[in-house]
Amino acid sequence: MVELQPGWKVKGIYNEACAAEGACPYYFGRDVQNGCRYFMVFRIQEGKVNGVDLSGITMIYMGEIPYTSFHDLVDMGSEGEIYISNIATQSQRDVLNTLAVKSIGGSLMKKVFGIEYVEMDIQEEDGNIHFKMPYGELKQNLLKGGDGKTPIYLENQVLPGLKDVKACHTSFWRYQGHNGNLNYTDRCGVWSDFEFEG
């Protein structure tokens, strides 16, 4: 792995769904009975790491949280696999192989079973998003408040790096990989901006 040089920064859009049917307790710093599983997507819109432009790269984290305690999640992290869009050039991959594990979703996924570069299909339109890759799929839409127009925001949440966190309905998310076959419908979700630097 290459070493990340100081002064890097990346920004983009984050989409996430988990096994919770209501709002994910971890966003409130709450414990979760029997742990959880998740599908996290980071779409980098701008930023350079080690002088390498990473704009347009998508990273998907498919993981499991084996702990019931929020503090255990923060201290010991989750485990799973990382998938990165195969449009990445070799110079981008050299940086991404470190960045994905040491930062971004790797700040929570502290036991990584592997990184794989795969083809991704992302369709976004009018508050709806659909992600497809060989091992998983997620479809969700932004939720609107009482006026039928304004998104529902989650303010002052506890997870680092996320801004303007909005609530989503996840129609479904599926995954077939290291942690077995997962298939969830009508679950929670979030859609937000993210910014990481180091």
Coordinates of N, CA and C in Angstrom, one line a residue:
M1 N 0.8 -1.2 0.0 CA 0.0 0.0 0.0 C 0.9 1.3 0.0
V2 N 0.4 2.3 -0.8 CA 1.2 3.5 -0.7 C 0.7 4.3 0.5
E3 N 1.6 5.2 1.0 CA 1.3 6.0 2.1 C 0.5 7.3 1.7
L4 N -0.5 7.6 2.4 CA -1.3 8.8 2.1 C -0.5 10.0 2.5
Q5 N -0.3 10.9 1.6 CA 0.5 12.2 1.9 C -0.5 13.2 2.5
P6 N 0.0 14.0 3.5 CA -0.9 15.0 4.2 C -1.4 16.0 3.2
G7 N -2.6 16.5 3.5 CA -3.2 17.5 2.6 C -4.2 17.1 1.6
W8 N -4.6 15.8 1.7 CA -5.6 15.3 0.7 C -7.0 15.6 1.2
K9 N -7.9 15.6 0.3 CA -9.3 15.9 0.6 C -10.2 15.3 -0.5
V10 N -11.3 14.7 -0.2 CA -12.3 14.2 -1.1 C -13.7 14.6 -0.7
K11 N -14.5 14.9 -1.6 CA -15.9 15.3 -1.3 C -16.8 14.5 -2.3
G12 N -18.1 14.3 -1.8 CA -19.0 13.6 -2.7 C -20.3 13.3 -2.1
I13 N -21.0 12.3 -2.6 CA -22.4 11.9 -2.1 C -22.3 10.5 -1.5
Y14 N -23.0 10.4 -0.4 CA -23.1 9.1 0.3 C -24.5 8.6 0.3
N15 N -24.7 7.3 0.0 CA -26.0 6.6 0.1 C -25.7 5.4 1.0
E16 N -26.7 5.1 1.9 CA -26.5 4.0 2.8 C -27.8 3.4 3.1
A17 N -27.8 2.1 3.3 CA -29.0 1.3 3.8 C -28.4 0.3 4.8
C18 N -29.3 -0.1 5.7 CA -28.9 -1.2 6.6 C -30.1 -2.1 6.9
A19 N -30.0 -2.9 7.9 CA -31.0 -3.9 8.2 C -32.2 -3.3 9.0
A20 N -32.0 -2.1 9.5 CA -33.0 -1.5 10.4 C -34.2 -1.1 9.5
E21 N -35.4 -1.3 10.1 CA -36.6 -0.9 9.4 C -36.9 0.6 9.7
G22 N -36.6 1.1 10.8 CA -36.8 2.5 11.1 C -35.4 3.2 11.0
A23 N -35.3 4.4 11.5 CA -34.1 5.1 11.4 C -33.0 4.3 12.1
C24 N -31.8 4.3 11.5 CA -30.7 3.5 12.0 C -30.2 4.0 13.3
P25 N -30.2 3.2 14.4 CA -29.9 3.7 15.7 C -28.4 4.2 15.8
Y26 N -27.5 3.7 15.0 CA -26.1 4.2 15.1 C -26.0 5.7 14.8
Y27 N -26.9 6.3 14.0 CA -26.9 7.7 13.7 C -27.2 8.5 15.0
F28 N -27.8 7.9 16.0 CA -28.1 8.5 17.2 C -27.2 8.1 18.4
G29 N -26.1 7.3 18.0 CA -25.2 6.8 19.1 C -25.8 5.8 19.9
R30 N -26.9 5.1 19.5 CA -27.6 4.1 20.2 C -27.0 2.7 20.0
D31 N -27.2 1.8 20.9 CA -26.9 0.4 20.7 C -27.9 -0.3 19.9
V32 N -27.5 -1.4 19.3 CA -28.4 -2.2 18.4 C -28.4 -3.7 18.8
Q33 N -29.6 -4.2 19.1 CA -29.7 -5.6 19.4 C -29.2 -6.5 18.3
N34 N -28.3 -7.4 18.5 CA -27.8 -8.4 17.5 C -27.0 -7.7 16.4
G35 N -26.5 -6.5 16.6 CA -25.7 -5.9 15.6 C -26.5 -5.5 14.3
C36 N -25.8 -5.4 13.2 CA -26.4 -5.0 12.0 C -25.6 -5.3 10.8
R37 N -26.2 -5.1 9.6 CA -25.5 -5.3 8.3 C -25.8 -4.0 7.4
Y38 N -24.9 -3.7 6.5 CA -25.1 -2.5 5.8 C -24.5 -2.5 4.3
F39 N -25.0 -1.6 3.5 CA -24.6 -1.3 2.1 C -24.3 0.2 2.0
M40 N -23.0 0.5 2.0 CA -22.6 2.0 2.0 C -22.0 2.3 0.7
V41 N -22.4 3.4 0.1 CA -21.9 3.9 -1.2 C -21.3 5.3 -1.1
F42 N -20.1 5.4 -1.5 CA -19.4 6.8 -1.5 C -19.1 7.1 -3.0
R43 N -19.7 8.1 -3.5 CA -19.5 8.6 -4.9 C -18.6 9.9 -4.8
I44 N -17.4 9.7 -5.1 CA -16.5 10.9 -5.1 C -16.7 11.8 -6.2
Q45 N -17.0 13.1 -5.9 CA -17.3 14.0 -7.0 C -16.1 14.9 -7.2
E46 N -15.3 15.2 -6.2 CA -14.1 16.0 -6.4 C -13.1 15.6 -5.3
G47 N -11.8 15.8 -5.6 CA -10.8 15.7 -4.7 C -9.6 15.0 -5.2
K48 N -8.4 15.2 -4.6 CA -7.2 14.6 -4.9 C -6.5 14.0 -3.7
V49 N -5.9 12.9 -3.9 CA -5.1 12.2 -2.9 C -3.7 11.9 -3.5
N50 N -2.7 12.3 -2.8 CA -1.3 12.1 -3.4 C -1.2 12.7 -4.8
G51 N -2.0 13.8 -5.0 CA -1.9 14.4 -6.3 C -2.7 13.8 -7.4
V52 N -3.4 12.7 -7.1 CA -4.2 11.9 -8.0 C -5.6 12.3 -7.9
D53 N -6.2 12.7 -9.0 CA -7.6 13.1 -9.1 C -8.5 11.9 -9.0
L54 N -9.4 11.8 -8.0 CA -10.3 10.7 -7.8 C -11.8 11.0 -8.2
S55 N -12.0 12.1 -8.9 CA -13.4 12.5 -9.3 C -14.0 11.4 -10.1
G56 N -15.2 11.0 -9.8 CA -16.0 10.0 -10.6 C -15.8 8.6 -10.1
I57 N -15.1 8.4 -9.1 CA -14.9 7.0 -8.5 C -15.9 6.7 -7.5
T58 N -16.5 5.5 -7.5 CA -17.5 5.1 -6.6 C -16.9 3.9 -5.8
M59 N -17.1 3.9 -4.4 CA -16.7 2.9 -3.6 C -17.9 2.3 -2.8
I60 N -18.1 1.0 -2.8 CA -19.2 0.4 -2.1 C -18.6 -0.5 -1.0
Y61 N -19.1 -0.3 0.2 CA -18.7 -1.1 1.4 C -19.9 -2.0 1.8
M62 N -19.7 -3.3 1.8 CA -20.7 -4.3 2.2 C -20.2 -4.9 3.5
G63 N -20.9 -4.6 4.6 CA -20.3 -5.1 5.9 C -21.3 -5.5 6.9
E64 N -20.7 -6.1 7.9 CA -21.5 -6.6 9.1 C -20.9 -6.0 10.3
I65 N -21.8 -5.6 11.3 CA -21.4 -5.0 12.6 C -21.8 -6.1 13.6
P66 N -20.8 -6.8 14.1 CA -21.1 -7.9 15.0 C -21.3 -7.5 16.5
Y67 N -21.3 -6.2 16.7 CA -21.5 -5.7 18.1 C -22.9 -5.1 18.3
T68 N -23.3 -5.2 19.6 CA -24.6 -4.5 19.9 C -24.3 -3.1 20.4
S69 N -23.1 -2.8 20.9 CA -22.8 -1.5 21.4 C -22.3 -0.5 20.4
F70 N -22.8 0.7 20.4 CA -22.3 1.8 19.5 C -20.9 2.1 19.8
H71 N -20.5 2.1 21.0 CA -19.1 2.4 21.4 C -18.1 1.3 20.9
D72 N -18.6 0.0 20.9 CA -17.8 -1.1 20.3 C -17.6 -0.9 18.8
L73 N -18.7 -0.4 18.2 CA -18.5 -0.2 16.7 C -17.5 0.9 16.5
V74 N -17.5 2.0 17.2 CA -16.5 3.0 17.0 C -15.1 2.6 17.4
D75 N -15.0 1.8 18.4 CA -13.6 1.3 18.9 C -13.1 0.2 18.0
M76 N -13.9 -0.8 17.7 CA -13.4 -2.0 17.0 C -13.8 -2.2 15.6
G77 N -14.9 -1.4 15.2 CA -15.2 -1.4 13.8 C -16.0 -2.6 13.3
S78 N -16.4 -2.5 12.1 CA -17.2 -3.6 11.4 C -16.3 -4.4 10.6
E79 N -16.8 -5.4 9.8 CA -16.0 -6.2 8.9 C -16.8 -6.4 7.6
G80 N -16.0 -6.6 6.6 CA -16.7 -6.8 5.3 C -15.8 -6.7 4.1
E81 N -16.4 -6.4 2.9 CA -15.7 -6.3 1.7 C -15.9 -4.9 1.0
I82 N -14.9 -4.5 0.2 CA -15.0 -3.2 -0.5 C -15.0 -3.4 -2.0
Y83 N -15.8 -2.7 -2.7 CA -15.9 -2.8 -4.1 C -15.7 -1.4 -4.7
I84 N -14.9 -1.3 -5.7 CA -14.6 0.0 -6.3 C -14.8 -0.1 -7.8
S85 N -15.3 1.0 -8.4 CA -15.7 1.0 -9.8 C -14.4 0.7 -10.6
N86 N -14.6 -0.1 -11.6 CA -13.4 -0.6 -12.4 C -13.0 0.4 -13.5
I87 N -13.6 1.6 -13.5 CA -13.1 2.7 -14.4 C -11.8 3.3 -13.8
A88 N -11.5 3.0 -12.6 CA -10.3 3.5 -12.0 C -9.0 3.1 -12.7
T89 N -8.2 4.1 -13.0 CA -6.9 3.8 -13.6 C -5.9 3.2 -12.6
Q90 N -4.8 2.7 -13.1 CA -3.8 2.1 -12.2 C -3.3 3.1 -11.2
S91 N -3.0 4.3 -11.6 CA -2.6 5.3 -10.6 C -3.6 5.6 -9.6
Q92 N -4.9 5.6 -10.0 CA -6.0 5.8 -9.0 C -6.1 4.6 -8.1
R93 N -5.9 3.4 -8.6 CA -6.0 2.2 -7.8 C -4.9 2.1 -6.8
D94 N -3.8 2.6 -7.1 CA -2.7 2.6 -6.2 C -3.0 3.4 -4.9
V95 N -3.7 4.5 -5.1 CA -4.1 5.4 -4.0 C -5.4 4.8 -3.4
L96 N -6.3 4.3 -4.1 CA -7.6 3.8 -3.6 C -7.4 2.6 -2.7
N97 N -6.4 1.8 -3.0 CA -6.2 0.6 -2.2 C -5.9 0.9 -0.8
T98 N -5.2 2.1 -0.6 CA -5.0 2.6 0.8 C -6.1 3.4 1.3
L99 N -6.6 4.3 0.5 CA -7.6 5.2 1.0 C -8.9 4.5 1.4
A100 N -9.3 3.5 0.7 CA -10.5 2.7 1.0 C -10.4 2.0 2.3
V101 N -9.2 1.6 2.7 CA -9.1 0.8 3.9 C -8.8 1.7 5.1
K102 N -8.0 2.8 4.9 CA -7.6 3.7 6.0 C -8.5 4.8 6.3
S103 N -9.4 5.2 5.3 CA -10.3 6.3 5.5 C -11.6 6.0 4.9
I104 N -12.4 7.0 4.6 CA -13.7 6.9 4.0 C -14.5 5.8 4.8
G105 N -15.1 4.8 4.2 CA -15.8 3.8 4.9 C -14.9 2.9 5.8
G106 N -13.6 2.9 5.5 CA -12.6 2.2 6.3 C -12.5 2.7 7.7
S107 N -12.9 3.9 7.9 CA -12.9 4.4 9.3 C -13.9 3.6 10.2
L108 N -14.9 2.9 9.6 CA -15.8 2.1 10.3 C -15.5 0.6 10.1
M109 N -15.1 0.2 8.8 CA -14.8 -1.2 8.5 C -13.4 -1.4 8.8
K110 N -13.1 -2.0 9.9 CA -11.7 -2.2 10.3 C -11.2 -3.6 10.1
K111 N -12.0 -4.5 9.6 CA -11.6 -5.8 9.2 C -12.1 -6.0 7.8
V112 N -11.1 -5.9 6.8 CA -11.5 -5.9 5.4 C -11.1 -7.3 4.8
F113 N -12.1 -8.0 4.3 CA -11.8 -9.3 3.7 C -11.2 -9.2 2.3
G114 N -11.4 -8.1 1.6 CA -10.8 -7.9 0.3 C -11.4 -6.7 -0.4
I115 N -10.6 -6.3 -1.4 CA -11.0 -5.2 -2.3 C -11.1 -5.7 -3.7
E116 N -12.2 -5.4 -4.4 CA -12.4 -5.8 -5.8 C -12.9 -4.7 -6.6
Y117 N -12.3 -4.6 -7.8 CA -12.7 -3.6 -8.8 C -13.7 -4.2 -9.7
V118 N -14.9 -3.6 -9.8 CA -16.0 -4.2 -10.5 C -16.8 -3.2 -11.3
E119 N -17.6 -3.7 -12.3 CA -18.4 -2.8 -13.1 C -19.6 -2.3 -12.2
M120 N -19.9 -1.1 -12.3 CA -21.1 -0.5 -11.6 C -22.0 0.2 -12.5
D121 N -23.3 0.0 -12.2 CA -24.3 0.7 -13.0 C -25.1 1.6 -12.0
I122 N -25.1 2.9 -12.2 CA -25.7 3.8 -11.2 C -26.7 4.7 -12.0
Q123 N -28.0 4.6 -11.6 CA -29.1 5.4 -12.3 C -29.7 6.3 -11.2
E124 N -29.6 7.6 -11.5 CA -30.2 8.6 -10.6 C -31.1 9.5 -11.3
E125 N -32.3 9.7 -10.7 CA -33.3 10.7 -11.3 C -34.2 11.1 -10.3
D126 N -34.3 12.5 -10.1 CA -35.4 13.1 -9.3 C -35.5 12.5 -7.9
G127 N -34.4 12.4 -7.2 CA -34.5 11.9 -5.8 C -34.6 10.4 -5.7
N128 N -34.4 9.7 -6.8 CA -34.3 8.2 -6.8 C -33.0 7.7 -7.2
I129 N -32.5 6.7 -6.6 CA -31.1 6.2 -7.0 C -31.2 4.6 -7.0
H130 N -30.4 4.1 -8.0 CA -30.4 2.6 -8.1 C -29.0 2.2 -8.4
F131 N -28.4 1.4 -7.5 CA -27.0 0.9 -7.7 C -27.0 -0.5 -8.0
K132 N -26.2 -0.9 -9.0 CA -26.0 -2.3 -9.4 C -24.6 -2.6 -9.5
M133 N -24.1 -3.8 -9.0 CA -22.8 -4.3 -9.2 C -22.9 -5.8 -9.1
P134 N -21.9 -6.6 -9.5 CA -22.0 -8.0 -9.6 C -22.5 -8.7 -8.3
Y135 N -22.2 -8.1 -7.2 CA -22.4 -8.8 -5.9 C -23.6 -8.2 -5.1
G136 N -24.1 -7.1 -5.6 CA -25.2 -6.5 -4.8 C -25.9 -5.4 -5.6
E137 N -27.0 -5.0 -5.0 CA -27.9 -4.0 -5.6 C -28.7 -3.2 -4.5
L138 N -28.9 -2.0 -4.7 CA -29.7 -1.1 -3.8 C -30.5 -0.1 -4.6
K139 N -31.8 0.0 -4.1 CA -32.7 1.0 -4.7 C -33.3 1.8 -3.6
Q140 N -33.2 3.2 -3.7 CA -33.9 4.0 -2.6 C -34.3 5.3 -3.2
N141 N -35.1 6.0 -2.4 CA -35.6 7.3 -2.8 C -35.7 8.2 -1.5
L142 N -35.5 9.5 -1.8 CA -35.5 10.5 -0.7 C -37.0 10.6 -0.2
L143 N -37.0 10.8 1.1 CA -38.3 11.0 1.8 C -38.6 12.5 1.9
K144 N -39.9 12.9 1.7 CA -40.2 14.3 1.8 C -41.1 14.5 3.1
G145 N -41.0 15.7 3.6 CA -41.7 16.1 4.9 C -43.2 16.4 4.6
G146 N -43.8 17.1 5.6 CA -45.2 17.3 5.6 C -45.6 18.2 4.4
D147 N -44.7 19.0 3.9 CA -45.1 19.9 2.8 C -45.0 19.2 1.4
G148 N -44.6 17.9 1.4 CA -44.5 17.1 0.2 C -43.4 17.5 -0.7
K149 N -42.5 18.4 -0.3 CA -41.4 18.9 -1.1 C -40.0 18.8 -0.5
T150 N -40.0 19.3 0.8 CA -38.7 19.4 1.4 C -38.2 18.0 2.0
P151 N -37.0 17.6 1.7 CA -36.5 16.3 2.3 C -36.5 16.4 3.8
I152 N -36.6 15.2 4.4 CA -36.5 15.1 5.9 C -35.1 15.0 6.3
Y153 N -34.6 15.9 7.1 CA -33.2 15.9 7.5 C -32.9 15.3 8.8
L154 N -31.8 14.7 9.0 CA -31.3 14.2 10.3 C -30.2 15.1 10.8
E155 N -30.5 16.0 11.7 CA -29.5 17.0 12.2 C -28.8 16.5 13.4
N156 N -27.5 17.0 13.5 CA -26.7 16.7 14.7 C -26.4 15.2 14.9
Q157 N -26.4 14.4 13.8 CA -26.1 13.0 14.0 C -24.6 12.8 14.3
V158 N -24.2 11.6 14.8 CA -22.9 11.4 15.4 C -21.9 10.8 14.5
L159 N -22.2 10.4 13.3 CA -21.2 9.8 12.4 C -20.3 10.9 11.7
P160 N -19.0 10.7 11.7 CA -18.1 11.8 11.2 C -18.1 11.8 9.7
G161 N -17.8 13.0 9.1 CA -17.6 13.1 7.7 C -18.9 13.3 6.9
L162 N -20.1 13.2 7.5 CA -21.3 13.3 6.8 C -22.0 14.7 7.0
K163 N -22.5 15.3 6.0 CA -23.2 16.6 6.1 C -24.5 16.5 5.4
D164 N -25.5 17.3 5.8 CA -26.8 17.4 5.2 C -27.4 16.0 5.0
V165 N -27.5 15.3 6.1 CA -28.0 13.9 6.1 C -29.5 13.9 5.9
K166 N -30.0 13.3 4.8 CA -31.4 13.2 4.5 C -31.9 11.8 4.6
A167 N -33.1 11.6 5.1 CA -33.7 10.3 5.2 C -34.2 9.7 3.9
C168 N -34.0 8.4 3.7 CA -34.5 7.7 2.5 C -35.3 6.5 2.9
H169 N -36.1 6.1 1.9 CA -36.7 4.8 2.0 C -36.0 3.9 1.0
T170 N -35.5 2.7 1.5 CA -34.8 1.8 0.7 C -35.8 0.7 0.3
S171 N -36.2 0.7 -1.0 CA -37.1 -0.3 -1.5 C -36.5 -1.7 -1.3
F172 N -35.2 -1.9 -1.6 CA -34.6 -3.2 -1.4 C -33.1 -3.0 -1.4
W173 N -32.4 -3.9 -0.8 CA -30.9 -4.0 -1.0 C -30.6 -5.5 -0.8
R174 N -29.7 -5.9 -1.7 CA -29.3 -7.3 -1.8 C -27.8 -7.4 -1.8
Y175 N -27.3 -8.5 -1.3 CA -25.8 -8.7 -1.4 C -25.5 -10.2 -1.3
Q176 N -24.6 -10.7 -2.1 CA -24.1 -12.1 -2.1 C -22.6 -12.0 -2.0
G177 N -22.0 -12.4 -0.9 CA -20.6 -12.3 -0.7 C -20.1 -13.0 0.5
H178 N -19.1 -12.5 1.1 CA -18.4 -13.2 2.2 C -19.4 -13.4 3.4
N179 N -20.3 -12.5 3.6 CA -21.2 -12.7 4.8 C -22.5 -13.4 4.4
G180 N -22.5 -14.1 3.2 CA -23.6 -14.9 2.9 C -24.6 -14.1 2.0
N181 N -25.8 -14.6 1.9 CA -26.8 -13.9 1.0 C -27.7 -13.1 1.9
L182 N -27.7 -11.8 1.6 CA -28.6 -10.8 2.3 C -29.6 -10.3 1.3
N183 N -30.8 -10.2 1.8 CA -31.9 -9.7 0.9 C -32.9 -9.0 1.8
Y184 N -32.9 -7.6 1.8 CA -33.8 -6.8 2.6 C -34.7 -6.0 1.8
T185 N -35.9 -5.8 2.3 CA -36.9 -4.9 1.6 C -37.5 -3.9 2.6
D186 N -37.9 -2.7 2.1 CA -38.5 -1.7 2.9 C -37.7 -1.4 4.2
R187 N -36.5 -0.9 4.0 CA -35.6 -0.6 5.1 C -35.3 0.9 5.1
C188 N -34.5 1.3 6.2 CA -34.1 2.7 6.3 C -33.0 3.0 5.3
G189 N -32.7 4.3 5.2 CA -31.6 4.7 4.4 C -31.3 6.2 4.6
V190 N -30.1 6.6 4.1 CA -29.7 8.0 4.2 C -29.1 8.4 2.9
W191 N -29.1 9.7 2.6 CA -28.5 10.3 1.4 C -27.9 11.6 1.9
S192 N -26.6 11.7 1.7 CA -26.0 12.9 2.3 C -24.7 13.3 1.5
D193 N -24.2 14.4 1.9 CA -22.9 14.8 1.3 C -21.8 14.2 2.3
F194 N -20.6 14.0 1.8 CA -19.5 13.7 2.7 C -18.3 14.4 2.3
E195 N -17.4 14.6 3.3 CA -16.1 15.2 3.1 C -15.1 14.6 4.1
F196 N -14.0 14.1 3.5 CA -12.9 13.5 4.3 C -11.6 14.1 3.9
E197 N -10.7 14.3 4.9 CA -9.4 14.8 4.6 C -8.4 14.3 5.6
G198 N -7.2 14.5 5.2 CA -6.1 14.0 6.1 C -4.8 14.5 5.7

